PDB file of C-alpha atoms in Angstrom:
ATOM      1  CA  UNK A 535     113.984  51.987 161.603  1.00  0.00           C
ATOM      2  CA  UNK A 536     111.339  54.247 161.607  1.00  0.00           C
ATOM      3  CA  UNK A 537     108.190  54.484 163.959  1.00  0.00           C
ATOM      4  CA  UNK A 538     106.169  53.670 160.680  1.00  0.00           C
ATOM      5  CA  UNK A 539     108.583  50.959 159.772  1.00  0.00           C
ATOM      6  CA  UNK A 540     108.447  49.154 163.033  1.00  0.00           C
ATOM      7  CA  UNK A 541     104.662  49.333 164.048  1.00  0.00           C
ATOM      8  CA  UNK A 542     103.860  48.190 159.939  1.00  0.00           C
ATOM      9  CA  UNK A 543     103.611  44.601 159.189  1.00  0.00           C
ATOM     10  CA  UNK A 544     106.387  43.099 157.186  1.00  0.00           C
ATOM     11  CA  UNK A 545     105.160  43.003 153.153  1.00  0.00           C
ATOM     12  CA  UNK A 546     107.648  41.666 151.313  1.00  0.00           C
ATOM     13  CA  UNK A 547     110.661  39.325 153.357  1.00  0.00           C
ATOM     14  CA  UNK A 548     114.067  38.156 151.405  1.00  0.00           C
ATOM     15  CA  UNK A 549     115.547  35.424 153.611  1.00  0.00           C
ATOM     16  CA  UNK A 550     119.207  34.384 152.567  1.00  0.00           C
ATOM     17  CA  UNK A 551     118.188  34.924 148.710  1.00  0.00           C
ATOM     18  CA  UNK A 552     121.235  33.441 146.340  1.00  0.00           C
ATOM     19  CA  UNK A 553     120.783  34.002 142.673  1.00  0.00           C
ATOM     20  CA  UNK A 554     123.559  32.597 139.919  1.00  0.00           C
ATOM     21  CA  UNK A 555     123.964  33.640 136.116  1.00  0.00           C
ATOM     22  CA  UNK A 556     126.108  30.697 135.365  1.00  0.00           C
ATOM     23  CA  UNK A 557     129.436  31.541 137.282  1.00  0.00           C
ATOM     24  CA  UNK A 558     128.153  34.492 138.036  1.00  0.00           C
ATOM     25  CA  UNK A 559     126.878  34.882 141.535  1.00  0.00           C
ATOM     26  CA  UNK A 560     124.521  38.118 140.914  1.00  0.00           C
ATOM     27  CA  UNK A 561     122.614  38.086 144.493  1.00  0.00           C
ATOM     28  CA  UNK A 562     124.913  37.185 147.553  1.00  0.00           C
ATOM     29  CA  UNK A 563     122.885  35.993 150.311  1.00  0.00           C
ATOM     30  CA  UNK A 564     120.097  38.952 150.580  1.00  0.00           C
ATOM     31  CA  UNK A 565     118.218  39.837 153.415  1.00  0.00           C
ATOM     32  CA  UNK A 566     115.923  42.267 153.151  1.00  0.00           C
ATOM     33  CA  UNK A 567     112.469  43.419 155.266  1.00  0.00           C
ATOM     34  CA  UNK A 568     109.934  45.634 153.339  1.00  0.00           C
ATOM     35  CA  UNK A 569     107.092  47.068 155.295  1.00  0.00           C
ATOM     36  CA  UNK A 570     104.052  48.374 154.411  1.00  0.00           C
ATOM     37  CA  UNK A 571     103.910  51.769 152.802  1.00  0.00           C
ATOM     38  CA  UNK A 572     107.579  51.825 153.251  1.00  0.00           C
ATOM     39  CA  UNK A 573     109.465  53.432 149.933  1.00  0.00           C
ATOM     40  CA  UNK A 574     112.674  51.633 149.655  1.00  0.00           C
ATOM     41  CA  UNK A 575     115.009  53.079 146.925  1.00  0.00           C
ATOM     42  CA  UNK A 576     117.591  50.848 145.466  1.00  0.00           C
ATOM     43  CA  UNK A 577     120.670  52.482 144.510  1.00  0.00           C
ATOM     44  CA  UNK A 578     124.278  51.116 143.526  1.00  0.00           C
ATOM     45  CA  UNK A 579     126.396  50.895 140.382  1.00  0.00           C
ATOM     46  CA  UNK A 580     125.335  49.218 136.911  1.00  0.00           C
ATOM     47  CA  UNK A 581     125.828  45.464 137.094  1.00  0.00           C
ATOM     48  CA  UNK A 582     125.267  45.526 141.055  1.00  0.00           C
ATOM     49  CA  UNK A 583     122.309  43.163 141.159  1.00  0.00           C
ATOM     50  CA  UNK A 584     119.841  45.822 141.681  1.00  0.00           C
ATOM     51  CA  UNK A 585     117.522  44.955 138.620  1.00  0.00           C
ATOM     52  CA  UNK A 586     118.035  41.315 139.347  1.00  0.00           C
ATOM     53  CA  UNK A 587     116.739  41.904 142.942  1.00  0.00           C
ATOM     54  CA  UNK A 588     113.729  44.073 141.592  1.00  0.00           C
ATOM     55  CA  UNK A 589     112.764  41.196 138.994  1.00  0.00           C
ATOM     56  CA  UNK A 590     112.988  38.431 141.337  1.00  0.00           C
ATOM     57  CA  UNK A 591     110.766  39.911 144.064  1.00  0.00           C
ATOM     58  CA  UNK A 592     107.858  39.165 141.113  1.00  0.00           C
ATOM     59  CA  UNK A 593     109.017  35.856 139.865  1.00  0.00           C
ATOM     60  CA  UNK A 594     110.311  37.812 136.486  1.00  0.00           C
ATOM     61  CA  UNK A 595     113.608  35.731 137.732  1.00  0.00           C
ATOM     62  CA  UNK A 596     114.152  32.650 139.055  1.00  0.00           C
ATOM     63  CA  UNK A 597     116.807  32.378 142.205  1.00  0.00           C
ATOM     64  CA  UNK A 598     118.373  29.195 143.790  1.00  0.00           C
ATOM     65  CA  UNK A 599     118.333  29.507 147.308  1.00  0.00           C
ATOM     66  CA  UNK A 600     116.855  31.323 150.495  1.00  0.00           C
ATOM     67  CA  UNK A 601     112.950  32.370 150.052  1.00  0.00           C
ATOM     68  CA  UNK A 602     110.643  35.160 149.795  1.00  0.00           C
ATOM     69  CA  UNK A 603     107.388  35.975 151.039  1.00  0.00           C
ATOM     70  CA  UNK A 604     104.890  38.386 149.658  1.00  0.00           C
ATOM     71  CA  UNK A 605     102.580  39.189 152.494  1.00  0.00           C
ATOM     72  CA  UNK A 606     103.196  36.517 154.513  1.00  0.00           C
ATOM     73  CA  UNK A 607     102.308  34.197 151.214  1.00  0.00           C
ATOM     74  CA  UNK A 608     105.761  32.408 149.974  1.00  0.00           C
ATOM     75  CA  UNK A 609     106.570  33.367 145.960  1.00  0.00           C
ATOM     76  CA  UNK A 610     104.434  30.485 143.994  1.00  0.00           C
ATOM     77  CA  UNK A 611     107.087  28.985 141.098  1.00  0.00           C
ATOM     78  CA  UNK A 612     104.214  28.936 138.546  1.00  0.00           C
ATOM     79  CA  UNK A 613     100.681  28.443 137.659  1.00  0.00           C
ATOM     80  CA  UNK A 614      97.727  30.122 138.719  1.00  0.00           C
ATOM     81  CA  UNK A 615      99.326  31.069 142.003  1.00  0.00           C
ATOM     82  CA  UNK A 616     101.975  32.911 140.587  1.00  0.00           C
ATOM     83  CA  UNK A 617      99.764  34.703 138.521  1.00  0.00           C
ATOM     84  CA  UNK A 618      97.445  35.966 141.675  1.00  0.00           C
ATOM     85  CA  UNK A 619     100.867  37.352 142.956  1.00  0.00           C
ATOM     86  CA  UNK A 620     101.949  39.011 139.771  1.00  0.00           C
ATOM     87  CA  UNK A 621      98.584  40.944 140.496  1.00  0.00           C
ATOM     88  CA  UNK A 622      99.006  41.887 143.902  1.00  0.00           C
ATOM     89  CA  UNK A 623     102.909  43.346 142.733  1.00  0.00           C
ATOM     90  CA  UNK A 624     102.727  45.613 140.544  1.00  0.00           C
ATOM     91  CA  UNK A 625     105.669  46.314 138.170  1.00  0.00           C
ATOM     92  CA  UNK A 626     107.078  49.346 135.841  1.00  0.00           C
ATOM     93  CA  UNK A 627     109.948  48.870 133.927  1.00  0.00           C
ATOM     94  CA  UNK A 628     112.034  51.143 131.977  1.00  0.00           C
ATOM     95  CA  UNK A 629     110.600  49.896 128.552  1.00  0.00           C
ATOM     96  CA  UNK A 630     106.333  50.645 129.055  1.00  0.00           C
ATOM     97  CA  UNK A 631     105.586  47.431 127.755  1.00  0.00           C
ATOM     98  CA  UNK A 632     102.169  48.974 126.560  1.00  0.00           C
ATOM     99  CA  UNK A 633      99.853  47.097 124.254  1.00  0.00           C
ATOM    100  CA  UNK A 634     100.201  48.478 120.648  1.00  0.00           C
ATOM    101  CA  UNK A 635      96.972  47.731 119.318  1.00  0.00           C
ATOM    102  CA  UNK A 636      94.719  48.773 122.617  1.00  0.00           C
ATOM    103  CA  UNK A 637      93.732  52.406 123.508  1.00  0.00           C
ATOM    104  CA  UNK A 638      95.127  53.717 126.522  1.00  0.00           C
ATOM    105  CA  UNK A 639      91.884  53.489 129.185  1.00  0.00           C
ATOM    106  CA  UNK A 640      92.117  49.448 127.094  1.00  0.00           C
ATOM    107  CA  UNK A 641      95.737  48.942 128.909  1.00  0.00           C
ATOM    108  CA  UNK A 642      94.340  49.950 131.667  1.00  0.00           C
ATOM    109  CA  UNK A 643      90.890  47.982 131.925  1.00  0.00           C
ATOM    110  CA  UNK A 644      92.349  44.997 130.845  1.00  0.00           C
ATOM    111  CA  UNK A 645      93.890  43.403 133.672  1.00  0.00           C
ATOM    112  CA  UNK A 646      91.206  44.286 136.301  1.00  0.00           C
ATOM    113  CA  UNK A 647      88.340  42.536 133.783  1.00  0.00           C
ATOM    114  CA  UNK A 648      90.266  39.507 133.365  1.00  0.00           C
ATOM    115  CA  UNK A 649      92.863  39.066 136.155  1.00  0.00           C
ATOM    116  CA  UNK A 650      90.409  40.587 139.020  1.00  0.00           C
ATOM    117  CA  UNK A 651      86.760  40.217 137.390  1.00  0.00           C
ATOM    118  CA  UNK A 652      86.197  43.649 137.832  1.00  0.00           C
ATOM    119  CA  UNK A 653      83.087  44.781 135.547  1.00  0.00           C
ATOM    120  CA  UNK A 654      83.878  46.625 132.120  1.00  0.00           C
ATOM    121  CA  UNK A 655      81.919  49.814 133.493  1.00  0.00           C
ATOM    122  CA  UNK A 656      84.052  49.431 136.687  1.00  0.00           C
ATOM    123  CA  UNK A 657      86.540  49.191 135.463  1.00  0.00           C
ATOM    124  CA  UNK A 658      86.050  52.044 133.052  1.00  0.00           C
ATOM    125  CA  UNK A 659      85.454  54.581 135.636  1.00  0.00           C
ATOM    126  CA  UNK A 660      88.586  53.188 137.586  1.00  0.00           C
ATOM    127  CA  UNK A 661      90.905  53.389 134.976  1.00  0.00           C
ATOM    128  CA  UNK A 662      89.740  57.582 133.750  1.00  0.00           C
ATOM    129  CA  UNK A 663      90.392  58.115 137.839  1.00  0.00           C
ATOM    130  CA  UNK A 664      93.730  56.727 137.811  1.00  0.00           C
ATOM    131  CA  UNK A 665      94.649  58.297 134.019  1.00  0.00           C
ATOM    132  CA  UNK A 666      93.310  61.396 135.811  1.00  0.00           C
ATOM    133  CA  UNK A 667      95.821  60.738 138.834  1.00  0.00           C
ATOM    134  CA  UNK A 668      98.360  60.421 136.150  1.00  0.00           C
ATOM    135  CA  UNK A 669      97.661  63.430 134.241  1.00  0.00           C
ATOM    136  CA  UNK A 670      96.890  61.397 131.337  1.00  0.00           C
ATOM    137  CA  UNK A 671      93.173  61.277 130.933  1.00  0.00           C
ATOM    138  CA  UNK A 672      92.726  63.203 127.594  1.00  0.00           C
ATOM    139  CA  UNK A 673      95.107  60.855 126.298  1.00  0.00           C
ATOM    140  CA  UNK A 674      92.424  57.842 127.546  1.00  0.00           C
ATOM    141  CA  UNK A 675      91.116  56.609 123.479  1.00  0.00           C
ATOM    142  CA  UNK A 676      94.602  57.752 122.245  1.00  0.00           C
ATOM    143  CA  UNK A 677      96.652  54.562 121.069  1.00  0.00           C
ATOM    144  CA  UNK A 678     100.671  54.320 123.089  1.00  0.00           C
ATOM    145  CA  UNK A 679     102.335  55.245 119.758  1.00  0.00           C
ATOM    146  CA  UNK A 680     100.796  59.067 119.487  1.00  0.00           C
ATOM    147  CA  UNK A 681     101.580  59.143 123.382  1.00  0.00           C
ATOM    148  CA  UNK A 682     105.128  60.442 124.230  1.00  0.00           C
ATOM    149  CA  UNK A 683     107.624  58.649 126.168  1.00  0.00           C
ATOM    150  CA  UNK A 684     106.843  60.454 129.384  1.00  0.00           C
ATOM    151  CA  UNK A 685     102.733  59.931 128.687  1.00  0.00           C
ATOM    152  CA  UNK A 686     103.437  56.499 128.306  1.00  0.00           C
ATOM    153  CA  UNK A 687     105.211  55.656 131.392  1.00  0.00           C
ATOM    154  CA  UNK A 688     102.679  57.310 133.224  1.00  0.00           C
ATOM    155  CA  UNK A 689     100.391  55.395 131.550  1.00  0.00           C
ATOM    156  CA  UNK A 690     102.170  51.834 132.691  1.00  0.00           C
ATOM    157  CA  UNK A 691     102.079  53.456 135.802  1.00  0.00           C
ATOM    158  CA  UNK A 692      98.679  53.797 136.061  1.00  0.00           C
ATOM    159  CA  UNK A 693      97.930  50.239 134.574  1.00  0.00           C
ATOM    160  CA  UNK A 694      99.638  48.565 137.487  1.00  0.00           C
ATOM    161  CA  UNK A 695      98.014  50.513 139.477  1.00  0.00           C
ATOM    162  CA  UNK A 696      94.721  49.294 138.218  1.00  0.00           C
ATOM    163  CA  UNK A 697      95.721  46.100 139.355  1.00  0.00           C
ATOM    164  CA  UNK A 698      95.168  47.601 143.436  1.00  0.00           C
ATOM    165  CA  UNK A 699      98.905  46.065 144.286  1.00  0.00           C
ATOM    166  CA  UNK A 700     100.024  45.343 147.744  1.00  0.00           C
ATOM    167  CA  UNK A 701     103.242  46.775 146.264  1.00  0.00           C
ATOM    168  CA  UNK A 702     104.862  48.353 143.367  1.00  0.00           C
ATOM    169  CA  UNK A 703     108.279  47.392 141.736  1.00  0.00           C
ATOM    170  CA  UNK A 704     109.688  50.160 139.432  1.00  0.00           C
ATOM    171  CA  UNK A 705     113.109  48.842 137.534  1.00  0.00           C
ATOM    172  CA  UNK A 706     114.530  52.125 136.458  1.00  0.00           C
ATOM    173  CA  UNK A 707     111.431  53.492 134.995  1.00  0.00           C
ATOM    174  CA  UNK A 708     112.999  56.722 133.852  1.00  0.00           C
ATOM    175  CA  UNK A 709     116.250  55.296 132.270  1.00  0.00           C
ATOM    176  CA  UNK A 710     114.479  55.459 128.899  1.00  0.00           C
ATOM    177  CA  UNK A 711     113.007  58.652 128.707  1.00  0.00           C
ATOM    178  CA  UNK A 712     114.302  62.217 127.148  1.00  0.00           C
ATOM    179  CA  UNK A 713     115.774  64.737 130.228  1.00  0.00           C
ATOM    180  CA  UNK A 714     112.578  66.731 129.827  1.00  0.00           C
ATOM    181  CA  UNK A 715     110.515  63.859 130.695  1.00  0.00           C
ATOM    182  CA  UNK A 716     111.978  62.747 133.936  1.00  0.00           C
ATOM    183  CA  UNK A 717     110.166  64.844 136.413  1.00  0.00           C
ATOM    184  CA  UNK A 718     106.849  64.219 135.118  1.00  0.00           C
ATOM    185  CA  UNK A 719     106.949  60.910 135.614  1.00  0.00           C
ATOM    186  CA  UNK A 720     109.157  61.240 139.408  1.00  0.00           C
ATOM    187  CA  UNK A 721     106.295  63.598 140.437  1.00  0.00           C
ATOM    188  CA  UNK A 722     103.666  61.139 139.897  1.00  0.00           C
ATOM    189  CA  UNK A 723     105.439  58.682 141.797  1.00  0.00           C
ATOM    190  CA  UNK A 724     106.671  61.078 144.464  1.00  0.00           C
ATOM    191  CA  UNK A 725     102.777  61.825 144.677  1.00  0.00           C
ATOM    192  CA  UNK A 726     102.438  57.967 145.051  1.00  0.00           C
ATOM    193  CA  UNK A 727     104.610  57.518 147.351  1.00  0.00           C
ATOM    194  CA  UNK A 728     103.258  60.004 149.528  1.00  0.00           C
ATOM    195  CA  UNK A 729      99.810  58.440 149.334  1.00  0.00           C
ATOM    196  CA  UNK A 730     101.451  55.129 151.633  1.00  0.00           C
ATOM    197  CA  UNK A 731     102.070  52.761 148.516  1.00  0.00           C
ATOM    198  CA  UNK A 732     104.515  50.727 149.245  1.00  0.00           C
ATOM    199  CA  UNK A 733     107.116  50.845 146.998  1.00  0.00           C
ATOM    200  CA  UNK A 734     110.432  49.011 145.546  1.00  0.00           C
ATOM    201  CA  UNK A 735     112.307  51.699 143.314  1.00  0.00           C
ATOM    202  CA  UNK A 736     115.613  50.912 141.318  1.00  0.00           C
ATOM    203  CA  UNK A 737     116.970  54.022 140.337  1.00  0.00           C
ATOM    204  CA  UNK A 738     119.807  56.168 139.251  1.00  0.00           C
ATOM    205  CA  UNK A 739     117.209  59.104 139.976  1.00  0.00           C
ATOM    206  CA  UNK A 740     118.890  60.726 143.642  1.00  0.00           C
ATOM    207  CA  UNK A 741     116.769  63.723 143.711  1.00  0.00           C
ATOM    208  CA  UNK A 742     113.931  61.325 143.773  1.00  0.00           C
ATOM    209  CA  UNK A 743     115.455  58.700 146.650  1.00  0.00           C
ATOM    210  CA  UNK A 744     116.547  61.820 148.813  1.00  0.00           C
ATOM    211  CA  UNK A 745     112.953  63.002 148.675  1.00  0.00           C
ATOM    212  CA  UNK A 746     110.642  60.065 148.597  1.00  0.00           C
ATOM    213  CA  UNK A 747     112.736  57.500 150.258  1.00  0.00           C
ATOM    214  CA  UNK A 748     112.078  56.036 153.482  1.00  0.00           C
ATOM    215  CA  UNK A 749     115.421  54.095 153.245  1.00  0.00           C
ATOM    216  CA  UNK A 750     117.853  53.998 150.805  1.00  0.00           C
ATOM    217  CA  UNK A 751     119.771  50.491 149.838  1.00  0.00           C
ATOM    218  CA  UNK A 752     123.311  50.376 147.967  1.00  0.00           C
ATOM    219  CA  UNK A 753     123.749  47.246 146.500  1.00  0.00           C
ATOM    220  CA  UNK A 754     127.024  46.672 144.970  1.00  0.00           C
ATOM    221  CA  UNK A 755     128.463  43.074 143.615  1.00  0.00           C
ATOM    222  CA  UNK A 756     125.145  41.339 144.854  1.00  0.00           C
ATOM    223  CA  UNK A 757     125.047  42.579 147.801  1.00  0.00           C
ATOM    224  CA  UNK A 758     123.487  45.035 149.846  1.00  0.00           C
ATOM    225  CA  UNK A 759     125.910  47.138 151.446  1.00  0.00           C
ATOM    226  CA  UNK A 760     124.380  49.568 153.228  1.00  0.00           C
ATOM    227  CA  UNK A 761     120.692  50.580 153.918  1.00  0.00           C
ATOM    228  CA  UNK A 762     119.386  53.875 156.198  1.00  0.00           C
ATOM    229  CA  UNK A 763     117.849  57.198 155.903  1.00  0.00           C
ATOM    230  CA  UNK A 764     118.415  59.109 152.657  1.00  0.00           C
ATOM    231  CA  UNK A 765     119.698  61.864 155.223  1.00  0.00           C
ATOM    232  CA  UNK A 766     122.136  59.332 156.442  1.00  0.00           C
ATOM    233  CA  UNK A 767     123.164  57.785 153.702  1.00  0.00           C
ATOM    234  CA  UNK A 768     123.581  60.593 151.267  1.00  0.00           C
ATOM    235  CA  UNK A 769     125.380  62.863 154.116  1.00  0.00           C
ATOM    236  CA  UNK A 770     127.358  60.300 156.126  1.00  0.00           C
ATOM    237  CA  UNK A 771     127.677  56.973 153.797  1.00  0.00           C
ATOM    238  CA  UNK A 772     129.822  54.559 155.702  1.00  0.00           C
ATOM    239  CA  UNK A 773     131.178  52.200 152.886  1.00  0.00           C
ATOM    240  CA  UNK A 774     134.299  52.773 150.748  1.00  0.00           C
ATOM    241  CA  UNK A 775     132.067  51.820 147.746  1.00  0.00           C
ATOM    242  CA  UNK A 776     129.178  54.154 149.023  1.00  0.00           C
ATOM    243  CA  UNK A 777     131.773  57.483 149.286  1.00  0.00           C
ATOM    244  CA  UNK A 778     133.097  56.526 145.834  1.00  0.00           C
ATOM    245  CA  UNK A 779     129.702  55.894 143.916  1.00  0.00           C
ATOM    246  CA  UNK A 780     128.357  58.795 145.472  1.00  0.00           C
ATOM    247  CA  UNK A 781     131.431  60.945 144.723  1.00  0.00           C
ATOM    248  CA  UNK A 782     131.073  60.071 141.177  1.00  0.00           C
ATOM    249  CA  UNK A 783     127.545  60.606 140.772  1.00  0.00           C
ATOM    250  CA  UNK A 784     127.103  63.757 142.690  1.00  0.00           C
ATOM    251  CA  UNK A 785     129.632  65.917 141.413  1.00  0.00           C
ATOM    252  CA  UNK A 786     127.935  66.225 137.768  1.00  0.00           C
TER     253      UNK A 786
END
């Protein structure tokens, strides 16, 4: 724990979370404390639960057992409620999930005018300083299709961000994109990170969890494994299954 982690109120709270695919028992019991402006990365082999974990934080997933509470609030099942909280966590995935037919600054005013009430010259001006933030602004009456991947990521970035979340989920949000388009969208949220978001990041991106982290998690087989420091964990992992991932992955 850091001095941050322990003087910041608790934000998001798995108790004893269980969730099933059929037979398949994809989240084993998770605990798991997320703190305000805390950046926990989520790392661990493919089929480890990690995505599951990510998508059932926003009620994208369903789980069986054990609870979560988004500042303070538990998860709502449906309804308006849920909706509120799909507001207040944001969420980037590795497809954009842009709207085809809107501009740009359009995917980005929409959900503050009708989710939040925000005013359309509001939320105008918010959405050209947070394309701005993005390094997307001249790209603001362009439509997602003339937008590369990169531009469009960044873009889906900025449209949660719209939203003013209490936190932000990102599901491998690079996994998609061409090598050369990584970094721009890891430096915007390295940037992000920096500014005290609090952020949920499943990634296969280590560069990015040794220098934004606050703590790295391995998950493998539904469970969380281990969880510390990036220095820790990248230098002195304690886990069989943490010395061979990481032997795999960071030898290429």
């Amino acid at each position: 724990m850091t001095d941050a982690q322990t003087s910041a109120r608790p934000l998001v709270v798995l108790d004893h979370v269980n969730k099933h695919f059929g037979a398949l028992h994809v989240l084993k019991d998770i605990n798991l404390t997320i703190h305000e402006g805390e950046v926990v990365v989520v790392i661990g082999p493919s089929g480890s639960g990690k995505s599951t974990l990510c998508r059932t934080i926003n009620r994208l997933e369903t789980f069986e057992s054990g609870s979560i509470t988004i500042d303070g609030k538990p998860l709502p099942s449906e309804g308006k409620d849920l909706a509120r909280l799909r507001a207040d966590v944001g969420m980037v995935f590795q497809s954009f999930n842009l709207f085809a037919h809107k501009t740009i600054r359009q995917n980005v005013t929409l959900g503050p005018v009708k989710v939040r009430g925000v005013g359309k010259t509001d939320a105008d001006q918010q959405a050209m300083q947070l394309l701005k933030r993005v390094g997307v602004e001249a790209q603001a009456d362009k439509y997602p299709a003339q937008l590369s991947g990169g531009q469009q990521q960044r873009v889906a970035i900025a449209r949660s961000l719209a939203m003013q979340p209490k936190v932000m989920l990102f599901d491998e949000p690079t996994s998609a994109l061409d090598p050369e388009m990584i970094n721009e969208v890891l430096d915007v949220m390295t940037s992000l990170a920096k500014s005290g978001m609090t952020m949920v990041v499943v990634t296969h991106e280590m560069g990015f969890a040794r220098r934004a982290a606050d703590r790295v998690i391995f998950m493998a087989d539904g469970q969380i494994l281990e969880q510390n420091t990036p220095e820790e964990f990248f230098s002195n992992p304690r886990t069989d299954r943490a010395k061979d991932f990481l032997g795999k992955i960071l030898t290429h």
